[in-house]
Short mmCIF file of C-alpha atoms and ligand atoms in Angstrom, two decimals:
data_model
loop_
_atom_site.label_atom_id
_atom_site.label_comp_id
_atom_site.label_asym_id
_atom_site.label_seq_id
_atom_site.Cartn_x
_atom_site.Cartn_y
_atom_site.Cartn_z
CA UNK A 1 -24.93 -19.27 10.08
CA UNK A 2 -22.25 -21.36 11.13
CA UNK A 3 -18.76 -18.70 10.82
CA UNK A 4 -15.55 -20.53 10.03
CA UNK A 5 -13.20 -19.87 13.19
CA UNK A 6 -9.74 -19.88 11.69
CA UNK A 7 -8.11 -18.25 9.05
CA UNK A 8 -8.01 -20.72 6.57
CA UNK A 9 -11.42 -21.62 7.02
CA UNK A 10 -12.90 -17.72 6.47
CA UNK A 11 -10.32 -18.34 3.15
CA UNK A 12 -11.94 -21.08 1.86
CA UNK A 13 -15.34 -19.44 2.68
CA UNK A 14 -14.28 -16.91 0.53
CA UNK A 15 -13.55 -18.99 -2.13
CA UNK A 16 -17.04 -20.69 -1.99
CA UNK A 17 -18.41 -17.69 -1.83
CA UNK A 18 -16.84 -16.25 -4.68
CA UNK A 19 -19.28 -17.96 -6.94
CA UNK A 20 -22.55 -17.09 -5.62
CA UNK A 21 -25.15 -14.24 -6.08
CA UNK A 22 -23.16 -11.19 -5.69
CA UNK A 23 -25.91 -9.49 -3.43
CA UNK A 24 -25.59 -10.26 0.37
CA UNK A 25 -28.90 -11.36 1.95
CA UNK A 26 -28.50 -8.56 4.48
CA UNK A 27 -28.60 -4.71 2.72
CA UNK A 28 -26.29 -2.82 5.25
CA UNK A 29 -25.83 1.16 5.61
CA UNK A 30 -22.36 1.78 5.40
CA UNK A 31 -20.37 4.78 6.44
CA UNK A 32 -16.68 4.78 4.96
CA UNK A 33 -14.27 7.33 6.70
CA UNK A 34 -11.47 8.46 4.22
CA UNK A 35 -11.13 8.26 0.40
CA UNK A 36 -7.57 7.50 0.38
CA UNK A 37 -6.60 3.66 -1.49
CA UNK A 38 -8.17 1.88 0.92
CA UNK A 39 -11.52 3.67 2.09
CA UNK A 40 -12.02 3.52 -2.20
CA UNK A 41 -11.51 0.11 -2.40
CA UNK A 42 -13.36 -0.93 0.29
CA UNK A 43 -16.34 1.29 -0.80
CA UNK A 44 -15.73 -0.61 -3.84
CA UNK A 45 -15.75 -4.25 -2.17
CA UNK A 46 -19.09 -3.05 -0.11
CA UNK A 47 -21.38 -1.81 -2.81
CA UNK A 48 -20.55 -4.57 -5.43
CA UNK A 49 -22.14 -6.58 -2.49
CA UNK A 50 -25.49 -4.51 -2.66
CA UNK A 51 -24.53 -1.92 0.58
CA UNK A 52 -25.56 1.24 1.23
CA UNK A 53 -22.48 2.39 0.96
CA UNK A 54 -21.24 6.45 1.42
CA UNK A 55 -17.76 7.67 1.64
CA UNK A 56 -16.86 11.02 3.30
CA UNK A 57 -13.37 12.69 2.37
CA UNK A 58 -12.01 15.98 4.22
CA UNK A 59 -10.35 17.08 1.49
CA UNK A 60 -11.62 19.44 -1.13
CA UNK A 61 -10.44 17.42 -4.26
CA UNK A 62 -9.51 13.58 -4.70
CA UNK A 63 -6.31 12.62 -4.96
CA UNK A 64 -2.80 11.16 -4.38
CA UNK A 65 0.20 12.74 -3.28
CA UNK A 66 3.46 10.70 -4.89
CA UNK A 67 3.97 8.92 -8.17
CA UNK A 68 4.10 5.28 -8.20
CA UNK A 69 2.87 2.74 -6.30
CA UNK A 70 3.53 -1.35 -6.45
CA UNK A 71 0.42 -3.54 -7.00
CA UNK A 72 0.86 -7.36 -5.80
CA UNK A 73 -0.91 -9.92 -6.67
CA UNK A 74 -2.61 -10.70 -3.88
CA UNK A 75 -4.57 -7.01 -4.32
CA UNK A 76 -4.45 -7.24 -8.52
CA UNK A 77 -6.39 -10.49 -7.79
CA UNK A 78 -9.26 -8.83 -5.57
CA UNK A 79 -9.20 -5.46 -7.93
CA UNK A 80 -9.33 -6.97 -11.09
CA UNK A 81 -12.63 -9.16 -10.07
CA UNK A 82 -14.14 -6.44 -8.82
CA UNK A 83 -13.67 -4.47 -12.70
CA UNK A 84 -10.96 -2.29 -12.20
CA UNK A 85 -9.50 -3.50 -15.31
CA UNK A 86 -11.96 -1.54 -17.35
CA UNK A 87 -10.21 2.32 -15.59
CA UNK A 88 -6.60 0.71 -15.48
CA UNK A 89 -5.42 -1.52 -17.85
CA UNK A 90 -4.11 1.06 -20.05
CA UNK A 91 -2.56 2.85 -17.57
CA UNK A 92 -0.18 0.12 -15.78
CA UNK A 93 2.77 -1.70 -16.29
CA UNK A 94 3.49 -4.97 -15.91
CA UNK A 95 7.16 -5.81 -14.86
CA UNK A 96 9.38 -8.89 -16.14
CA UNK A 97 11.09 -9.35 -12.92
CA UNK A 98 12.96 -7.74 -9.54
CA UNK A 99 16.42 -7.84 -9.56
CA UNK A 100 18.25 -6.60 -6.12
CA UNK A 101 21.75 -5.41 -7.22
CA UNK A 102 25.19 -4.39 -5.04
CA UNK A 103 24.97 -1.14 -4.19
CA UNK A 104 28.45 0.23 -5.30
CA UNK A 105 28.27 -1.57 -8.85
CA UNK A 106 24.80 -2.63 -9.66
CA UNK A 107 25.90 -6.41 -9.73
CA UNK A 108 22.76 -8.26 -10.20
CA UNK A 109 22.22 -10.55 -6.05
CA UNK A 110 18.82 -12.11 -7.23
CA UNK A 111 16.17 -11.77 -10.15
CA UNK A 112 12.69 -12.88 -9.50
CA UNK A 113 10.55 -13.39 -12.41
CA UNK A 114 7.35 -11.38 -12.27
CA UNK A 115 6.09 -12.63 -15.96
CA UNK A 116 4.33 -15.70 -16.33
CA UNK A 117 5.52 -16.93 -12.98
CA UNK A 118 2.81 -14.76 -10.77
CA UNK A 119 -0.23 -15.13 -13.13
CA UNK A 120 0.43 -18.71 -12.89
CA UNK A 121 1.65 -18.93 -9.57
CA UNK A 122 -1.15 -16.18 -7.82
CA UNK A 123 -3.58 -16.10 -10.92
CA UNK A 124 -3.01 -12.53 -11.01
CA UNK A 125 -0.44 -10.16 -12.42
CA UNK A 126 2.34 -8.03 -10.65
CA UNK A 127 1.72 -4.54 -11.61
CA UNK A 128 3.27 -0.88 -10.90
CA UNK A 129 0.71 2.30 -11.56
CA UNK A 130 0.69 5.87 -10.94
CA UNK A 131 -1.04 6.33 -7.62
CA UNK A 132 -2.92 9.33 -9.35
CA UNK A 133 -4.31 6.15 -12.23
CA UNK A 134 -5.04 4.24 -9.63
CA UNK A 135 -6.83 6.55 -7.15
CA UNK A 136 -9.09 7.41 -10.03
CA UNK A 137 -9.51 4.33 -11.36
CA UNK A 138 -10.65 3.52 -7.46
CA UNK A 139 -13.16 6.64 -8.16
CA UNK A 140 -14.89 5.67 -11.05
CA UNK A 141 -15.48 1.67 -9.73
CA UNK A 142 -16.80 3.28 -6.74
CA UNK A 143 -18.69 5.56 -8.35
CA UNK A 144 -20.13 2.92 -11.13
CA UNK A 145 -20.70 0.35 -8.68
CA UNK A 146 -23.27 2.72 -6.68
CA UNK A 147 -21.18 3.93 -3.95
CA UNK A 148 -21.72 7.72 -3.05
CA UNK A 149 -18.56 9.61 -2.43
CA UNK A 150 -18.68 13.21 -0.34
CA UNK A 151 -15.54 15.73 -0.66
CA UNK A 152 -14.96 18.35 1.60
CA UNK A 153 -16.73 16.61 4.52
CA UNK A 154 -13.54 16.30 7.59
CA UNK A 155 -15.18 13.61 10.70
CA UNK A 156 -14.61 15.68 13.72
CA UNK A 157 -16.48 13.40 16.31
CA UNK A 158 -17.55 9.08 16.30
CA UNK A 159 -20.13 8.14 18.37
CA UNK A 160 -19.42 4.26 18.06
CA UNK A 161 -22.30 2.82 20.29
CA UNK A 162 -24.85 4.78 17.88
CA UNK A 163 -23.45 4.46 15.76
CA UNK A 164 -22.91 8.00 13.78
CA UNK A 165 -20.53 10.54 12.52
CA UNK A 166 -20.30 14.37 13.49
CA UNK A 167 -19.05 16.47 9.71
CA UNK A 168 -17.23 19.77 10.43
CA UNK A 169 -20.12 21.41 9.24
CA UNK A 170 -22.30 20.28 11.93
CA UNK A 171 -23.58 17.44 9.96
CA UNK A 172 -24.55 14.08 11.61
CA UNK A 173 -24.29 11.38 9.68
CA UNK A 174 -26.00 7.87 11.07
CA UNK A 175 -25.15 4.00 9.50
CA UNK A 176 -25.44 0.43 10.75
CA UNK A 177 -21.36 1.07 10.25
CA UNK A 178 -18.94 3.20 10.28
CA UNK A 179 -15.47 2.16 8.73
CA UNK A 180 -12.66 4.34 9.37
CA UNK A 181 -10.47 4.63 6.71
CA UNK A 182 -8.77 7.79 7.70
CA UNK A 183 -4.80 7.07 7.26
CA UNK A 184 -2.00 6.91 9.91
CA UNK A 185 -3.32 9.88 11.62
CA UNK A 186 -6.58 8.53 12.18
CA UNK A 187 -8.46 10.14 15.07
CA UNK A 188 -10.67 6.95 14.57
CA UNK A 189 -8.15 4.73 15.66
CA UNK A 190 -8.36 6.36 19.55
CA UNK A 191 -12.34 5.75 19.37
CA UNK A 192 -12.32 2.05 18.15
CA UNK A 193 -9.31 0.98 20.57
CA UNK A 194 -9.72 3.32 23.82
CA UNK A 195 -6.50 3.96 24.12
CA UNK A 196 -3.87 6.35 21.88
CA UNK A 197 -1.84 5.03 19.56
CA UNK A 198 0.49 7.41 17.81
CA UNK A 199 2.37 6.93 14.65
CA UNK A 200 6.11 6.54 15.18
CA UNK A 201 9.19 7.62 13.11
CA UNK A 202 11.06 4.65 11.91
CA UNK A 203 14.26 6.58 11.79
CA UNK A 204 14.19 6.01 7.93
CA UNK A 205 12.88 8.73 5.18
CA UNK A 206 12.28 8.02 1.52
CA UNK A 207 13.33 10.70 -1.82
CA UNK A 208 10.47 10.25 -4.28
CA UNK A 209 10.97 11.53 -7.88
CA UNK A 210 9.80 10.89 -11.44
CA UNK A 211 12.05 11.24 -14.73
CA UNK A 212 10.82 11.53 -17.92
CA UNK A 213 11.52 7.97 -20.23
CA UNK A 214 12.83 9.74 -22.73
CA UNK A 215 15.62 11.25 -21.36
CA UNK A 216 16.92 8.01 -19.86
CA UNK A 217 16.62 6.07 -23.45
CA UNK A 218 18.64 9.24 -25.01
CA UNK A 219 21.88 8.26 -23.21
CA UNK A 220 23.44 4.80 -23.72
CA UNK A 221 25.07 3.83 -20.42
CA UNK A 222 21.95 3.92 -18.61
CA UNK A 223 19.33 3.16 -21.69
CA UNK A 224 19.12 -0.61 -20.21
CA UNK A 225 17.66 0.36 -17.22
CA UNK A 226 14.40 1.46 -18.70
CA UNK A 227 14.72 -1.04 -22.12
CA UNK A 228 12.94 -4.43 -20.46
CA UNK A 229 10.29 -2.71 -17.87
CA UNK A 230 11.89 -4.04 -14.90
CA UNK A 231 11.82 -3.15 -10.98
CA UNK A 232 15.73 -2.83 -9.47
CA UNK A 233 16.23 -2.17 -5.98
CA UNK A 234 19.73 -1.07 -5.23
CA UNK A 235 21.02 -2.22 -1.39
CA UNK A 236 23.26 -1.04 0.56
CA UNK A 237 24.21 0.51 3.83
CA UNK A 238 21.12 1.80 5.92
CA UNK A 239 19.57 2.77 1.93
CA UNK A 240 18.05 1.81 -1.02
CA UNK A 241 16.81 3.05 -4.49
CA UNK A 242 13.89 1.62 -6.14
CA UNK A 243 12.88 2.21 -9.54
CA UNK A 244 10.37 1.26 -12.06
CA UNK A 245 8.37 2.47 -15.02
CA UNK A 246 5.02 3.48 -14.59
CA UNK A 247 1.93 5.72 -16.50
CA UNK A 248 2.08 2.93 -19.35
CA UNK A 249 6.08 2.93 -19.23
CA UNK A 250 5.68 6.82 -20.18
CA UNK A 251 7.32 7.90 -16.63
CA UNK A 252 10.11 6.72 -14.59
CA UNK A 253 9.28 6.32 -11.00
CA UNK A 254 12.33 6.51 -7.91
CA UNK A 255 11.95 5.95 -4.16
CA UNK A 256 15.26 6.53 -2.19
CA UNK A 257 15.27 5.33 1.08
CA UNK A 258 17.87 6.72 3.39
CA UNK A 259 18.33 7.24 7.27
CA UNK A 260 16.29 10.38 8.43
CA UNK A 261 19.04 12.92 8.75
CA UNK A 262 18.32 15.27 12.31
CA UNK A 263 17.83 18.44 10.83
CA UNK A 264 14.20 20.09 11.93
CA UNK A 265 15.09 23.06 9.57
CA UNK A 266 13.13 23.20 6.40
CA UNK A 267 15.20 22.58 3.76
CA UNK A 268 14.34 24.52 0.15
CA UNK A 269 13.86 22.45 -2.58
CA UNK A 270 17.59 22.84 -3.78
CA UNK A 271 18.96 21.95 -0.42
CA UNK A 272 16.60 18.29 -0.70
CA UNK A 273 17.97 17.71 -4.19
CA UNK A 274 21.94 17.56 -2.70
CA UNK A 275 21.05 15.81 0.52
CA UNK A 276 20.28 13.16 -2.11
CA UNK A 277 23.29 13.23 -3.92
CA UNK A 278 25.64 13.41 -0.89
CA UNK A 279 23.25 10.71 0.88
CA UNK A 280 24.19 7.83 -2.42
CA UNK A 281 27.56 9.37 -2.98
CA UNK A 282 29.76 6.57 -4.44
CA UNK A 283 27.40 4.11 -5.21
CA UNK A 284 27.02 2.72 -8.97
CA UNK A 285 27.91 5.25 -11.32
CA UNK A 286 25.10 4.29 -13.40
CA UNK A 287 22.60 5.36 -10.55
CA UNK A 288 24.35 8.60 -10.02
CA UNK A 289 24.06 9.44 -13.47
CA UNK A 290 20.22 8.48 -13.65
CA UNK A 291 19.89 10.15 -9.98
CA UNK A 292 21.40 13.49 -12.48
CA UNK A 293 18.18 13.64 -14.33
CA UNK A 294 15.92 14.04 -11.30
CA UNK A 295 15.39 18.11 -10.59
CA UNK A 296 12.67 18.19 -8.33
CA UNK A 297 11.89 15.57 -5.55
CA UNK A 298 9.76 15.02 -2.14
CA UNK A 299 11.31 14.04 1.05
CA UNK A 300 9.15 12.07 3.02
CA UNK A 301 9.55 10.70 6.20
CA UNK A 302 8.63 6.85 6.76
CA UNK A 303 6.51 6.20 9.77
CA UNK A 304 4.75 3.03 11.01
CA UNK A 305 2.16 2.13 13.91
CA UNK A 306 3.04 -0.78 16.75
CA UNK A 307 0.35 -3.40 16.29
CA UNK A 308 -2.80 -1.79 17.69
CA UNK A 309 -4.85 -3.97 20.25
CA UNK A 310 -8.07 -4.20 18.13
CA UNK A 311 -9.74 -3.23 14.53
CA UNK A 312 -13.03 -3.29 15.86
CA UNK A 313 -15.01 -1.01 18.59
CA UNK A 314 -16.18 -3.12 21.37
CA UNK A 315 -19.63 -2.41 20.56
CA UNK A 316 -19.62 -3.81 17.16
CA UNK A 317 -20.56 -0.91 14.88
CA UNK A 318 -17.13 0.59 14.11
CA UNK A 319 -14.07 -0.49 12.53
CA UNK A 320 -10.56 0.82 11.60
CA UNK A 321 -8.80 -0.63 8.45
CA UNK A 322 -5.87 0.32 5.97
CA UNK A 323 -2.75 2.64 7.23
CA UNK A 324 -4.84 3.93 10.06
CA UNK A 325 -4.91 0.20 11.82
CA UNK A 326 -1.64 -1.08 10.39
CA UNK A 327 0.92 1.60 8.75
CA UNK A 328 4.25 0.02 8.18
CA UNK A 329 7.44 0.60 6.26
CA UNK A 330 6.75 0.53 2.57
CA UNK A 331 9.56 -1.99 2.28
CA UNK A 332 6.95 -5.19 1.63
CA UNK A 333 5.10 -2.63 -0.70
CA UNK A 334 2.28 -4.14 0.67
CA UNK A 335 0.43 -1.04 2.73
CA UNK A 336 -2.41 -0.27 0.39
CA UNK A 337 -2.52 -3.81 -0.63
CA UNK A 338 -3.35 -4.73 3.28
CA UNK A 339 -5.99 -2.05 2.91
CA UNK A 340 -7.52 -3.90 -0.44
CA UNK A 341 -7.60 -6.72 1.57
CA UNK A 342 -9.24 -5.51 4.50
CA UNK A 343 -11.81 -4.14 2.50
CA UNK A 344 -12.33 -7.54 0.57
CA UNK A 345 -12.33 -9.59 3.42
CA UNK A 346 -14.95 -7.10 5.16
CA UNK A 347 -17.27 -7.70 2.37
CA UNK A 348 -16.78 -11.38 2.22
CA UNK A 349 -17.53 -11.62 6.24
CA UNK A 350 -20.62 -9.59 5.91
CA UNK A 351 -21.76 -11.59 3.05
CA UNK A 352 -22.27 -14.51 5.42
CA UNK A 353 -24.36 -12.31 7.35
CA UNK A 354 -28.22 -13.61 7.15
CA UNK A 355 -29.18 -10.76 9.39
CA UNK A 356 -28.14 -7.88 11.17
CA UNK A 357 -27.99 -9.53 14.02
CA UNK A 358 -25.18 -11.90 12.74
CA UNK A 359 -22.74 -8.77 12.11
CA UNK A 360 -20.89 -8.73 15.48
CA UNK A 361 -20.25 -12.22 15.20
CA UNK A 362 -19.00 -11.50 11.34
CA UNK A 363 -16.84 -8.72 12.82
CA UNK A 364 -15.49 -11.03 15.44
CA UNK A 365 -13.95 -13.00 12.44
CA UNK A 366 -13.07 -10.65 10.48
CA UNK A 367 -10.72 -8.87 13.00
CA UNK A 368 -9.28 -12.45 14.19
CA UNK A 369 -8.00 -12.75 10.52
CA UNK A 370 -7.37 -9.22 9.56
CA UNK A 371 -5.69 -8.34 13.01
CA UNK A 372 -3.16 -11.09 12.27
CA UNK A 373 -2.34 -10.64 8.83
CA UNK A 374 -1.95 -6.58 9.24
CA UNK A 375 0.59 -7.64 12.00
CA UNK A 376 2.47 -10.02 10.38
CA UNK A 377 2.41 -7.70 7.32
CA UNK A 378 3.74 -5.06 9.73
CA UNK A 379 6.51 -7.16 10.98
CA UNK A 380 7.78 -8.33 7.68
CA UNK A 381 8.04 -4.89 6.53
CA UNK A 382 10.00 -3.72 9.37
CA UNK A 383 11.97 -6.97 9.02
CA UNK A 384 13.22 -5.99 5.28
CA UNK A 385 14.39 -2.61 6.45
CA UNK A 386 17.18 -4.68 8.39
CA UNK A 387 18.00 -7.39 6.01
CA UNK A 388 18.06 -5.13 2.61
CA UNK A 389 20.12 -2.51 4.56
CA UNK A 390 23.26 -4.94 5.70
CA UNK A 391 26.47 -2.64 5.65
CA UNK A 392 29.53 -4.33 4.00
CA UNK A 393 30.68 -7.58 6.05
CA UNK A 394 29.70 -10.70 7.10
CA UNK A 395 25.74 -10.26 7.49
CA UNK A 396 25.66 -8.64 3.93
CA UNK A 397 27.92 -11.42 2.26
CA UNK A 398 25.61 -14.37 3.73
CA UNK A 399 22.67 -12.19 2.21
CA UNK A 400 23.85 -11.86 -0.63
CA UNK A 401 25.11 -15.32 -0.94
CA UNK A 402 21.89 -16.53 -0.04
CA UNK A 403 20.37 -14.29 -2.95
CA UNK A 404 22.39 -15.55 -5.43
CA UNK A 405 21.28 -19.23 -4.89
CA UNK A 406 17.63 -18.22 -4.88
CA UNK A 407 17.50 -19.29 -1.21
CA UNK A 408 16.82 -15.44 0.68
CA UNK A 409 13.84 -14.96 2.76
CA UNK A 410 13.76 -19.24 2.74
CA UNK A 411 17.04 -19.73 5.02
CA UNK A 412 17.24 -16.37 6.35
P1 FAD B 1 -4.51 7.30 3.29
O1 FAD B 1 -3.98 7.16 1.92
O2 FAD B 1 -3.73 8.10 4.26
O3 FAD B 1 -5.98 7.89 3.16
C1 FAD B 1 -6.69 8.40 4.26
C2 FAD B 1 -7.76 9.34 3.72
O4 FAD B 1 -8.62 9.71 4.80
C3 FAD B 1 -7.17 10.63 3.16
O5 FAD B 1 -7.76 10.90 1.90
C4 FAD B 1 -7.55 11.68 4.19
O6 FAD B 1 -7.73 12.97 3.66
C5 FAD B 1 -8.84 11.10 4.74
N1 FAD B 1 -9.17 11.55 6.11
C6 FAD B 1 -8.33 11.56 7.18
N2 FAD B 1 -8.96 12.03 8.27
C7 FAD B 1 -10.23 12.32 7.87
C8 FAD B 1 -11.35 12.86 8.55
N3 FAD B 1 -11.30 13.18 9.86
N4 FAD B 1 -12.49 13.04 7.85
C9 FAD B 1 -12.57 12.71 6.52
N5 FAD B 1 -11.52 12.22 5.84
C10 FAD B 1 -10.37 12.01 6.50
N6 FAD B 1 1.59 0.32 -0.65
C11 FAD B 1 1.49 -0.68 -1.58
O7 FAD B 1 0.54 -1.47 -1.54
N7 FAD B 1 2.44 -0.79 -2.57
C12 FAD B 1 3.51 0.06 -2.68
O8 FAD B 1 4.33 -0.06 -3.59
C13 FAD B 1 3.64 1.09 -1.71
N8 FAD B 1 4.67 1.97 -1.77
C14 FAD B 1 4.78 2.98 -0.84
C15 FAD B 1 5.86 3.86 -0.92
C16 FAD B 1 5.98 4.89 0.01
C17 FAD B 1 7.19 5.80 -0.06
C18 FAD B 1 4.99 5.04 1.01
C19 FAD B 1 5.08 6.15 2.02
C20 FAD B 1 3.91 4.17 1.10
C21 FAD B 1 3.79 3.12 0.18
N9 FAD B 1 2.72 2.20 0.23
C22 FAD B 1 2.62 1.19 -0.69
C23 FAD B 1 1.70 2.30 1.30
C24 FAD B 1 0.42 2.96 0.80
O9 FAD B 1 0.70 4.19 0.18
C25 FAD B 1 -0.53 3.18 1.97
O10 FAD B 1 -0.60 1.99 2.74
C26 FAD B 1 -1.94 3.51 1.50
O11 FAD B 1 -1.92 4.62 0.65
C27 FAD B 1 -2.84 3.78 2.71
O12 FAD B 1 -4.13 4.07 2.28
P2 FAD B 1 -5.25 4.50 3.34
O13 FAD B 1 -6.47 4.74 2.50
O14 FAD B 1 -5.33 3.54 4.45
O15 FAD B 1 -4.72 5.86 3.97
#
C-alpha cells in the first residue's frame, strides 16, 4: 500500500478508513503488556479490528488506584465508537464548563463552556468518571469485543527480535507483537529503546480525595460548588485544587497539587491530612471549608519521563505506548487520553496493513505521528505547571488578564 508520510495525511487516512469493513485484511497475534487505561483500550482498539489480541496483567485483581479521572474529547470520540457507551454512560458526568478562579477568593479568571460547545466543536462530549467505572467499563469492551485478558501474569523478560514474552511463572508467551503497556515503570521501555530511561520527580505532588455530595449540598456557603456539575481549578502560588463531580454526580472528586515537601519520613494518615491544610492555608474560605469535609486522602507524588528516543524496537515487533513511553504532569489531563490514542492510531496503521510484511513500514508511521504528539503532549503539560502556578505579581496579573478576555493559551 501506499502509507501517508505526514501526520495529517495518516489523519485523514483514518478518517477514510473509519467507514470501511471493520476487519483488517491482515489477522495479527497481539501481545498487550499491562491492563492499566491504556493496555485496555488498546486491546480494545486491536480486537474490534479482528486481532488476536491477549493482555497479560501482573496484578492479581483489575483495577484503579484514585478516584476521578478527566475524559477529553479527543479520547470520548475514539471510546464512544468503539461502544463504551453501553458500560459508561450511566456512570459519567458531563460538565457545563471550567472555570479557573483566584486563589485567595475564588474570583472567577476564565469559564470555558464544556456543553454544547465540545460536541459541536470535537463531535464528542467532555466527560469526568471514576477511574474504577472506567477501568471496568475498559474490561467488559475488551472482554466483549474478543480480547483475552490474563491476571496475575508479571513480564519478567522481552525477547523483541522473536518476538516473545517470559511470565514469572516460567511461561513463554510468542506473538507477531508485543505492545508494552506497562506504566511509567516500564521495564519495556529499556528493551524497545536500548538505553534507560528513568522516571523523574517533577518536584510537584498531588492530595487526592473524594467527599460525599451530600454533605457539600447540606451547607449553604459552599452548596454552589456542587449545584451546576462544573470543573473549578483554583490557582495560585506553586498549587492548585481541582474539583469535579463524578460516579453519576454521586461523589465529589479533589486533586491538590502542591510542591513536594522534602520529608522521606512516612507520614501517618493524620500527619497527610494537615500537610494539606497548612499547604492551602489562607486561600478562599470557601475551599477551606470544603477541604474540612475531606478525612482521608492519598499523597501522590507527580512524576514524568523526558521524551524517550523511540516507541518502537528497531526490529519491528515491539512497541511501548501510554505512561510507559510518555508520562507527564497530569496538568493537560491528557495522560490516559494519549494512551487511547496510541492505541487507536495503532489499530488504524495496522489496518492499512495488506500483509505482514507491510507492518514495519505501518510501525514506521505510526511512531513518526505518535512520537510527536506524546511529546508535544508532554511539553504542554509541563508548560501548564508554570503558567497556572504564577505567584502574585506581574506574570500572574498578565495571566489573569489574559484569562479574563478569553485570550490565555492564544497570546501567551
Ligand atoms: P498504568 O495505569 O500505570 O498501567 C500499567 C499497567 O501495567 C498496570 O496495571 C501494571 O500493573 C501493569 N504492569 C506493569 N509492569 C508489568 C509487568 N512487568 N507485567 C505485567 N503487567 C505489568 N489522564 C487523563 O487522561 N485525564 C485525567 O484527568 C488524568 N488525571 C490524572 C491525575 C493524576 C493525579 C495522575 C497521577 C494522573 C492523571 N492522568 C490523567 C494520567 C493517567 O492516569 C495515566 O496517563 C494513565 O492511567 C496511564 O495508563 P497506562 O495504562 O499507560 O499505565
Amino acid at each position: 500500500p501506499s502509507y501517508p508520510t505526514t501526520s495529517l495525511e495518516f489523519l485523514q487516512s483514518i478518517k477514510t478508513h473509519t467507514n470501511e469493513a471493520l476487519l483488517s485484511a491482515t489477522k495479527i497475534k497481539i501481545i498487550v503488556v499491562g491492563a492499566g487505561l491504556g493496555g485496555l483500550a488498546t486491546s480494545c482498539a486491536l480486537a474490534r479490528r479482528g486481532h488476536d489480541v491477549t493482555c497479560f496483567e501482573q496484578a492479581e485483581r483489575l483495577g484503579e488506584v484514585g478516584a476521578g479521572i478527566q475524559m477529553p474529547p479527543n479520547s470520548a470520540r475514539l471510546l464512544l465508537k468503539w461502544g463504551l457507551g453501553e458500560y459508561l454512560d450511566e456512570r459519567v458526568v458531563e460538565p457545563t464548563c471550567i472555570t479557573f478562579r483566584r486563589w485567595q477568593n475564588g474570583a472567577e479568571l476564565s469559564r470555558t463552556a464544556l456543553v454544547p460547545d465540545h460536541r459541536q466543536k470535537f463531535g464528542a462530549p467532555y466527560y469526568v468518571v471514576h477511574r474504577a467505572h472506567f477501568h471496568d467499563s475498559l474490561h467488559q469492551l475488551a472482554l466483549k469485543l474478543g480480547a483475552k485478558v490474563k491476571i496475575a501474569s508479571r513480564v519478567i523478560e522481552y525477547d523483541p527480535e522473536t518476538p516473545s514474552i517470559t511470565l514469572a511463572n516460567g511461561e513463554v508467551h510468542y506473538a507477531d507483537l508485543i505492545v508494552a503497556a506497562d506504566g511509567i515503570n516500564s521495564i519495556a521501555r529499556e528493551t524497545v529503546t536500548g538505553a534507560r530511561t528513568d522516571s523523574r520527580n517533577t518536584g510537584f505532588a498531588a492530595y487526592r480525595a473524594t467527599i460525599d455530595v451530600e454533605k457539600i449540598k447540606a451547607d449553604p456557603e459552599i452548596a454552589w460548588i456542587v449545584e451546576e456539575a462544573k470543573i473549578n481549578l483554583w490557582v495560585g502560588d506553586g498549587r492548585h485544587v481541582m474539583t469535579y463531580p463524578i460516579a453519576s454526580g454521586e461523589s465529589f472528586n479533589l486533586v491538590l497539587s502542591h510542591p513536594l515537601s522534602g520529608t522521606a519520613k512516612k507520614q501517618s494518615p493524620s500527619e497527610v491530612l494537615e500537610e494539606m491544610r497548612l499547604n492551602f492555608e489562607g486561600w478562599d474560605s470557601r475551599l477551606i471549608k470544603l477541604m474540612s469535609l475531606i478525612h482521608t486522602t492519598m499523597k501522590w507524588p507527580l512524576c514524568n519521563l523526558p521524551s524517550i528516543s523511540t516507541y518502537v524496537h528497531s526490529a519491528s515487533k515491539m512497541i511501548i505506548l501510554g505512561d510507559g513511553a510518555h508520562a507527564m504532569l497530569p496538568y493537560m489531563s491528557q495522560g490516559a487520553a494519549m494512551a487511547v490514542e496510541d492505541g487507536a492510531a495503532l489499530a488504524e496503521a495496522l489496518h492499512l496493513a495488506s500483509s505482514p510484511e507491510d507492518i514495519p513500514e505501518a510501525l514506521r508511521i505510526w511512531n513518526a505521528v505518535r512520537w510527536q504528539r506524546g511529546c508535544q503532549m508532554q511539553e504542554a503539560s509541563s508548560l501548564n505547571g508554570i503558567l497556572w502556578h504564577f505567584k502574585d505579581g506581574p506574570e500572574q496579573e498578565a495571566r489573569d488578564a489574559a484569562m479574563r478576555l478569553g485570550s490565555f493559551g492564544k497570546d501567551m
